[in-house]
mmCIF file of C-alpha atoms in Angstrom:
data_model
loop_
_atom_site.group_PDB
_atom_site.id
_atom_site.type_symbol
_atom_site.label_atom_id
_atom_site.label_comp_id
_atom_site.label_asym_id
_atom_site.label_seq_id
_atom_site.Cartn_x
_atom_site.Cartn_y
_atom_site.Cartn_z
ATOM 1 C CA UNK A 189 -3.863 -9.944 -18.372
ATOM 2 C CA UNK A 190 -4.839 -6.766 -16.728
ATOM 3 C CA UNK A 191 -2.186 -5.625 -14.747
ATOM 4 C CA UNK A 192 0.413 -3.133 -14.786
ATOM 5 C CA UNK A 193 4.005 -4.779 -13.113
ATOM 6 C CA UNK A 194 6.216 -2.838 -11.611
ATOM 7 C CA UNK A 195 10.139 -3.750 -10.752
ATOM 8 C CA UNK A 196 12.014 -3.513 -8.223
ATOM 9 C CA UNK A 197 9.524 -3.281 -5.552
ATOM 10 C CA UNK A 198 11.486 -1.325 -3.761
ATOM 11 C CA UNK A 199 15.309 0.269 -4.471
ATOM 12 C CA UNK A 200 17.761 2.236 -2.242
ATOM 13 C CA UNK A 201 20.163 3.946 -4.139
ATOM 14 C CA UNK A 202 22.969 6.887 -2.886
ATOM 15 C CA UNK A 203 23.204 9.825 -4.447
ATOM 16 C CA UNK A 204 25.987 9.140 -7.057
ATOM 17 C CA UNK A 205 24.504 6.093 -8.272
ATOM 18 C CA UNK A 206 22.464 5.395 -11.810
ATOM 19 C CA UNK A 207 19.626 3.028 -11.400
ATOM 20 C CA UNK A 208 16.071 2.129 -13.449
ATOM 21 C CA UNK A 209 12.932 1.696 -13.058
ATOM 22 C CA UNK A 210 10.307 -0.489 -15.243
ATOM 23 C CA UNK A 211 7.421 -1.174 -15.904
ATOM 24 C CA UNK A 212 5.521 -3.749 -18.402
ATOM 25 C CA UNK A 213 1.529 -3.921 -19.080
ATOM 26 C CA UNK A 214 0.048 -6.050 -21.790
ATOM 27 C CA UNK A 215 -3.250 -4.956 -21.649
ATOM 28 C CA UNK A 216 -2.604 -2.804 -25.265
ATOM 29 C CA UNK A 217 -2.800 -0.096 -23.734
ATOM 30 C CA UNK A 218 -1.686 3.235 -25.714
ATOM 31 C CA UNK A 219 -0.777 5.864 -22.969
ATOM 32 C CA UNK A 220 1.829 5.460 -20.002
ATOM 33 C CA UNK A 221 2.757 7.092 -16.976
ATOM 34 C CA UNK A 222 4.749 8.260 -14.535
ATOM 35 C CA UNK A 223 4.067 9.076 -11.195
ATOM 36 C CA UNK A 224 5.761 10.326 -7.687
ATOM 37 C CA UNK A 225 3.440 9.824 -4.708
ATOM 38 C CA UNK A 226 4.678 10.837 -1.364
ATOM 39 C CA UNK A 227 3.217 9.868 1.860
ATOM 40 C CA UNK A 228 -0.219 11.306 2.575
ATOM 41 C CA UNK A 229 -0.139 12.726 -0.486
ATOM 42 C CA UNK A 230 -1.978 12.307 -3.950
ATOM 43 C CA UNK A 231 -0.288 10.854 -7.347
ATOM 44 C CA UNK A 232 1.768 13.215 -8.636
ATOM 45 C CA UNK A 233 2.269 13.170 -12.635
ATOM 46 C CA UNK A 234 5.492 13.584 -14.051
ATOM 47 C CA UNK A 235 5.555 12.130 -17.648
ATOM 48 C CA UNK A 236 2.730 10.664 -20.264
ATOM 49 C CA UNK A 237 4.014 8.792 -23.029
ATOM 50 C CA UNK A 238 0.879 8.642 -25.663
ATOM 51 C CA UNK A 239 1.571 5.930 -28.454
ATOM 52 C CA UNK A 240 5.592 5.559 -27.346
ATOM 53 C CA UNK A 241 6.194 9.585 -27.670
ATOM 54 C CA UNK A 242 6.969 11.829 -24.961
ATOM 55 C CA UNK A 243 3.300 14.010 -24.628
ATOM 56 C CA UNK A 244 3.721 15.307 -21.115
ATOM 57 C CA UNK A 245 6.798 16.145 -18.847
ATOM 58 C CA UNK A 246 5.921 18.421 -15.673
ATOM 59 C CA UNK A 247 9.116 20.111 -15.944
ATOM 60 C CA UNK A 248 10.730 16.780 -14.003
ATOM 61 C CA UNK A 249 14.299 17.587 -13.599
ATOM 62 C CA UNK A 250 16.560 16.114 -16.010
ATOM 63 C CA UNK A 251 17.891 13.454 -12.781
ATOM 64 C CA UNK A 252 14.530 11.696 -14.013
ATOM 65 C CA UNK A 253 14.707 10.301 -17.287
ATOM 66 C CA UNK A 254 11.737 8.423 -18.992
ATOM 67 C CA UNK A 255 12.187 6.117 -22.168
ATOM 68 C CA UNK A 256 9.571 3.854 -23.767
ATOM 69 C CA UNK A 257 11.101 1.427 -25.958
ATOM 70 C CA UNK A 258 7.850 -0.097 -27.225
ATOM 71 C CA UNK A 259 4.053 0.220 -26.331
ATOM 72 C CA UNK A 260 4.094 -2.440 -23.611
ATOM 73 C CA UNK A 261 7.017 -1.278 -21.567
ATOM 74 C CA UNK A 262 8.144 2.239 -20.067
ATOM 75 C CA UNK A 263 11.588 2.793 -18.189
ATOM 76 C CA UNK A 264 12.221 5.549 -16.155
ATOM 77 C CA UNK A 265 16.067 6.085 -15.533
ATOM 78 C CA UNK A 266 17.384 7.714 -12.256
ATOM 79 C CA UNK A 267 20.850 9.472 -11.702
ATOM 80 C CA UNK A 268 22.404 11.616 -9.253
ATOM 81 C CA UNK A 269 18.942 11.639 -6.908
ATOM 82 C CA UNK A 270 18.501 13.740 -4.120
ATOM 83 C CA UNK A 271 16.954 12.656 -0.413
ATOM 84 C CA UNK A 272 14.126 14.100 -1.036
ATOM 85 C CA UNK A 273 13.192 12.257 -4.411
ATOM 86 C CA UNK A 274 12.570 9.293 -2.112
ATOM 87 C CA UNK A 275 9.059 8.584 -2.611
ATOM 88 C CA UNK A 276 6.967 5.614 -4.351
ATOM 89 C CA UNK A 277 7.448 5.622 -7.947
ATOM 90 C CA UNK A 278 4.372 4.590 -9.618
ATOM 91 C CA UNK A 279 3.508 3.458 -12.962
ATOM 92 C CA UNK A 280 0.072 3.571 -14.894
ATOM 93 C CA UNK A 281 -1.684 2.867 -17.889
ATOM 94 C CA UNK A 282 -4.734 3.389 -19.789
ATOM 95 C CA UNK A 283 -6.392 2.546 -23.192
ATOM 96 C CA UNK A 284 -5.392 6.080 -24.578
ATOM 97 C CA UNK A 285 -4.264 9.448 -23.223
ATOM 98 C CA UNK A 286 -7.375 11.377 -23.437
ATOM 99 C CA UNK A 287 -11.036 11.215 -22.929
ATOM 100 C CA UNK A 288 -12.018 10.294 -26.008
ATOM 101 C CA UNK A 289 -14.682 7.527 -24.854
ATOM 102 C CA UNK A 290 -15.475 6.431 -21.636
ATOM 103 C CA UNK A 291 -13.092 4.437 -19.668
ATOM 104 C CA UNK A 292 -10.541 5.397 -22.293
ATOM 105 C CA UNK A 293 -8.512 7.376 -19.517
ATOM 106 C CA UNK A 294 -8.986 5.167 -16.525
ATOM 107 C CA UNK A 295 -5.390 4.647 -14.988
ATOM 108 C CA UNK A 296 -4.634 1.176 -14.014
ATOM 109 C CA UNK A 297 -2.006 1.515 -11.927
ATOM 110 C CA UNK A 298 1.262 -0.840 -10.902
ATOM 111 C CA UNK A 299 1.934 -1.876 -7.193
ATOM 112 C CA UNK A 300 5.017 0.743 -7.236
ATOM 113 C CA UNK A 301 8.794 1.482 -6.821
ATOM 114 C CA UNK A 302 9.030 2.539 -3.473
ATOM 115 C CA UNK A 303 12.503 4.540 -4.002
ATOM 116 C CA UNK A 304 15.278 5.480 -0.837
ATOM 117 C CA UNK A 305 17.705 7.638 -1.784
ATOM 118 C CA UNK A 306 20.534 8.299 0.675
ATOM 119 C CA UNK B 189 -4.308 26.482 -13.203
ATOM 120 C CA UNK B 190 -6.846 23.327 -13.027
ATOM 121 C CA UNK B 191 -7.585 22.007 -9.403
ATOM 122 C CA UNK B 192 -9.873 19.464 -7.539
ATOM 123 C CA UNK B 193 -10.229 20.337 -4.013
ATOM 124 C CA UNK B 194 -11.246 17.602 -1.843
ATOM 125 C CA UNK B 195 -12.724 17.541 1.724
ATOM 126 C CA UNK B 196 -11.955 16.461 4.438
ATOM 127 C CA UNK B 197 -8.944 15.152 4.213
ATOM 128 C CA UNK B 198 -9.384 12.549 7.047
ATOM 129 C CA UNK B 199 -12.443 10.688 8.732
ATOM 130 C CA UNK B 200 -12.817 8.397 11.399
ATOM 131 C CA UNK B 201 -15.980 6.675 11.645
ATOM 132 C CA UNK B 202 -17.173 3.867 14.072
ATOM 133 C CA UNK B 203 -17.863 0.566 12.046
ATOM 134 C CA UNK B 204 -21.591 1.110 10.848
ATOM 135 C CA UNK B 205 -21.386 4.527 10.129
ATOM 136 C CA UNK B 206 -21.394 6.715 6.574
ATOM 137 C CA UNK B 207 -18.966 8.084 5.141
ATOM 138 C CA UNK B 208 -18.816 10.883 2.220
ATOM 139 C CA UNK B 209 -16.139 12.754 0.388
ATOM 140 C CA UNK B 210 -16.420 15.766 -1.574
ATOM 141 C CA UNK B 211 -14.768 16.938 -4.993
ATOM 142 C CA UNK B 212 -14.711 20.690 -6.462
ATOM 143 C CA UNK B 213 -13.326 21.608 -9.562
ATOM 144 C CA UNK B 214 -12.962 25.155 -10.551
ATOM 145 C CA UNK B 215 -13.343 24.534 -13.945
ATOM 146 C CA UNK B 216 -16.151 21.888 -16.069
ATOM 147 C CA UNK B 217 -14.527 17.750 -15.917
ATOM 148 C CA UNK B 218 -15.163 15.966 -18.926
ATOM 149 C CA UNK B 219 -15.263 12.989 -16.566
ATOM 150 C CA UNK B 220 -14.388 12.346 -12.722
ATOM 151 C CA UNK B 221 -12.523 9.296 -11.715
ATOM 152 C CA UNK B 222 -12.388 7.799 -8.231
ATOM 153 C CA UNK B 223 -9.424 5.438 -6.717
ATOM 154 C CA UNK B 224 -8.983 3.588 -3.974
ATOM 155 C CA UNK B 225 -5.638 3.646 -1.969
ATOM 156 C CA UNK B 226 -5.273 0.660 0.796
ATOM 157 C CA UNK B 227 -2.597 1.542 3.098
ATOM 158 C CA UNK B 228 0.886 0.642 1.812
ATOM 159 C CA UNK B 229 -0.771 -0.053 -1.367
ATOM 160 C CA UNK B 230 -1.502 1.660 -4.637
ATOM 161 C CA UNK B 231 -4.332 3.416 -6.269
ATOM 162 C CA UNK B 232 -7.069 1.147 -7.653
ATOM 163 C CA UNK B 233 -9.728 3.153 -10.134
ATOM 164 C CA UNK B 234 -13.027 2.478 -8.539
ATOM 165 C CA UNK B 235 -15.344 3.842 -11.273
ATOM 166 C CA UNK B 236 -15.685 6.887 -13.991
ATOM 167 C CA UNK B 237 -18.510 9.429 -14.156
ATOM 168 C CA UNK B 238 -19.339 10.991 -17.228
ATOM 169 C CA UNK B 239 -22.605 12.748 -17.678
ATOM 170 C CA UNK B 240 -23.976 15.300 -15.985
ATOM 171 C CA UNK B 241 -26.302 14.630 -13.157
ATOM 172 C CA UNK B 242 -24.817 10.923 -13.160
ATOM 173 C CA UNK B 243 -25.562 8.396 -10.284
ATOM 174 C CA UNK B 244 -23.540 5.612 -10.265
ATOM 175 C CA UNK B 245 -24.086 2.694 -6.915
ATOM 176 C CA UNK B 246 -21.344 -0.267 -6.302
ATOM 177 C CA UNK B 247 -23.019 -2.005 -3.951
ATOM 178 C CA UNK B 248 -22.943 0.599 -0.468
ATOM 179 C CA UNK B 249 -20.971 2.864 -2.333
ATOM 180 C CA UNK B 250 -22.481 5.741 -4.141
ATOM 181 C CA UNK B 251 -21.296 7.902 -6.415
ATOM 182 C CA UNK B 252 -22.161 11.033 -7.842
ATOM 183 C CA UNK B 253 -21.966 14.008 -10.792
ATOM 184 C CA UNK B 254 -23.002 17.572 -10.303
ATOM 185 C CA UNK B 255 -24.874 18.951 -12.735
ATOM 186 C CA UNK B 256 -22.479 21.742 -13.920
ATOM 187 C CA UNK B 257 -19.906 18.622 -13.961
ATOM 188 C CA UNK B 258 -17.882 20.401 -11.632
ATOM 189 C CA UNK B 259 -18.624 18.630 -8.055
ATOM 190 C CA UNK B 260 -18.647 14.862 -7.366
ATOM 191 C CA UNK B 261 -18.969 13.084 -4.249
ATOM 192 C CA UNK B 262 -18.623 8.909 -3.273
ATOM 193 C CA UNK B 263 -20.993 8.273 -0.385
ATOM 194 C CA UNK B 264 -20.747 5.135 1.954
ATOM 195 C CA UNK B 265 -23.278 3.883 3.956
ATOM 196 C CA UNK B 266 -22.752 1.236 6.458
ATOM 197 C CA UNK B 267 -18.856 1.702 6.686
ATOM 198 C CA UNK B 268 -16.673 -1.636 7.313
ATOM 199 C CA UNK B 269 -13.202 -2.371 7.895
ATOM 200 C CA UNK B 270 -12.549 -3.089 4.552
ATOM 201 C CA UNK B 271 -13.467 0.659 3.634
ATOM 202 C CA UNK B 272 -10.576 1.521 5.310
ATOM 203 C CA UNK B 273 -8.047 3.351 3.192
ATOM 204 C CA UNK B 274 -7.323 6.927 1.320
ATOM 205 C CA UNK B 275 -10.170 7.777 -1.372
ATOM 206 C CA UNK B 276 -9.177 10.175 -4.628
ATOM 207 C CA UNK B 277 -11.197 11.495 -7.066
ATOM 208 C CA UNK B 278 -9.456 12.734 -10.348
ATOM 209 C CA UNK B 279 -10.627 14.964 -12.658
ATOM 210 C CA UNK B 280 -10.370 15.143 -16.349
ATOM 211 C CA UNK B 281 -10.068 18.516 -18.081
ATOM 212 C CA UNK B 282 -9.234 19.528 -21.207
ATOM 213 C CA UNK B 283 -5.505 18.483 -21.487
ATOM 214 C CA UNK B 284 -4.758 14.436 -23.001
ATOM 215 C CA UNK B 285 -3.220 12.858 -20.572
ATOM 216 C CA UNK B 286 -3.994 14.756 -17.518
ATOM 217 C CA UNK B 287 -6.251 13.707 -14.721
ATOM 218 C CA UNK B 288 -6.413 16.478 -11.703
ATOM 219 C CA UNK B 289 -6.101 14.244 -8.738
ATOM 220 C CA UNK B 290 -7.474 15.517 -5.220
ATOM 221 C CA UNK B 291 -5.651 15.335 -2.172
ATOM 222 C CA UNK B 292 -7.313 12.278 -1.057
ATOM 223 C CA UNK B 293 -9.902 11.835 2.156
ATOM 224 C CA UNK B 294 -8.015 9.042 4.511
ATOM 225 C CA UNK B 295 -10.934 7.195 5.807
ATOM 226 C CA UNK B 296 -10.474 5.148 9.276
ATOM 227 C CA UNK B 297 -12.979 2.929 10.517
ATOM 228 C CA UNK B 298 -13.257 1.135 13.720
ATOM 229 C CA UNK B 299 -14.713 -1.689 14.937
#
């Protein structure tokens, strides 16, 4: 199984609402991600999780909140969003955070969250 | 901080035609990653350059590592439709965790 999956596909929420995000890969992978992408834009990185701990969070407003409950699943938990958070949400995952042989940091990624928030 | 600049940002090419797009860092990679992005669909890692000086081919695509490990470009020769689609290159630096995506070169071919 080499995939990362991704749900919902896609999500409209309103701006008082509370809603999640998941994402599941079984490939034993030890690092997870978080990323925003807008349109015509690159991946933007908001959170790493390197075996299940918090290592990186780009100063993501607290609105965003990441959890990992175990090493094949990472959550990402939205409240009170703001129009412009709509974006696709995705989700990545590689053998281990850093480069510490090769291919250990290649991202495979999920299909994406694509988010509307009105 | 880190970047990766990448140029251009788009190209349109007749079917038949190369393509290249270029990656700076302003500081050494340890490695440079590139992705594919289909329209409407999500980044898919293409390959990972490590060494310096490294040539890496995938059939008519062509990748390559500066020597200084600072520049990398992916070169396509005989574009098709297939190509079509947005083309990143990511750099790693010296943070776990990080990889220093560039802005992406949206590549258009027609037939």
């Amino acid at each position: 199984d080499t995939e990362v999956t991704q749900t919902p596909k896609h999500l409209v929420m309103g701006m008082t609402n509370k809603k999640s995000l998941k994402c599941e890969q079984h490939m034993g992978h030890r690092a997870m991600y978080w990323y925003k992408q807008k349109a015509k834009k690159p991946p933007e990185l908001m959170f790493v999780y390197s075996y299940e701990k918090l290592s990186i969070n780009e100063s993501v407003p607290s609105r965003f909140s990441p959890e990992c409950p175990n090493s094949s699943l990472l959550n990402l938990h939205l409240h009170a969003l703001q129009p412009e958070d709509s974006a696709l949400y995705l989700c990545a995952s590689s053998q281990a955070p850093g480069f510490s042989r090769p291919g250990a940091n290649v991202l495979t990624f999920g299909a994406g969250s694509r988010l509307t928030v009105l | 901080g880190q970047q990766v600049m990448q140029i251009p940002q788009y190209q349109h090419v007749q079917e038949g035609e190369d393509f290249t797009t270029y990656c700076n860092s302003s500081t050494t990679l340890s490695n440079i990653q590139w992705y594919k992005q289909r329209p409407g669909g999500h980044p898919v890692f293409l390959i990972q350059l490590v060494k310096s000086g490294e040539v890496k081919k995938q059939k008519r695509l062509t990748f390559q590592f500066g020597e200084a490990k600072k520049n990398s470009s992916l070169h396509i020769t005989a574009t098709q439709t297939t190509d079509v689609g947005t083309y990143f290159c990511a750099g790693g630096g010296s943070t776990l965790g990080r990889l220093y995506f560039g802005r992406g070169t949206q590549l258009t071919v027609w037939p």
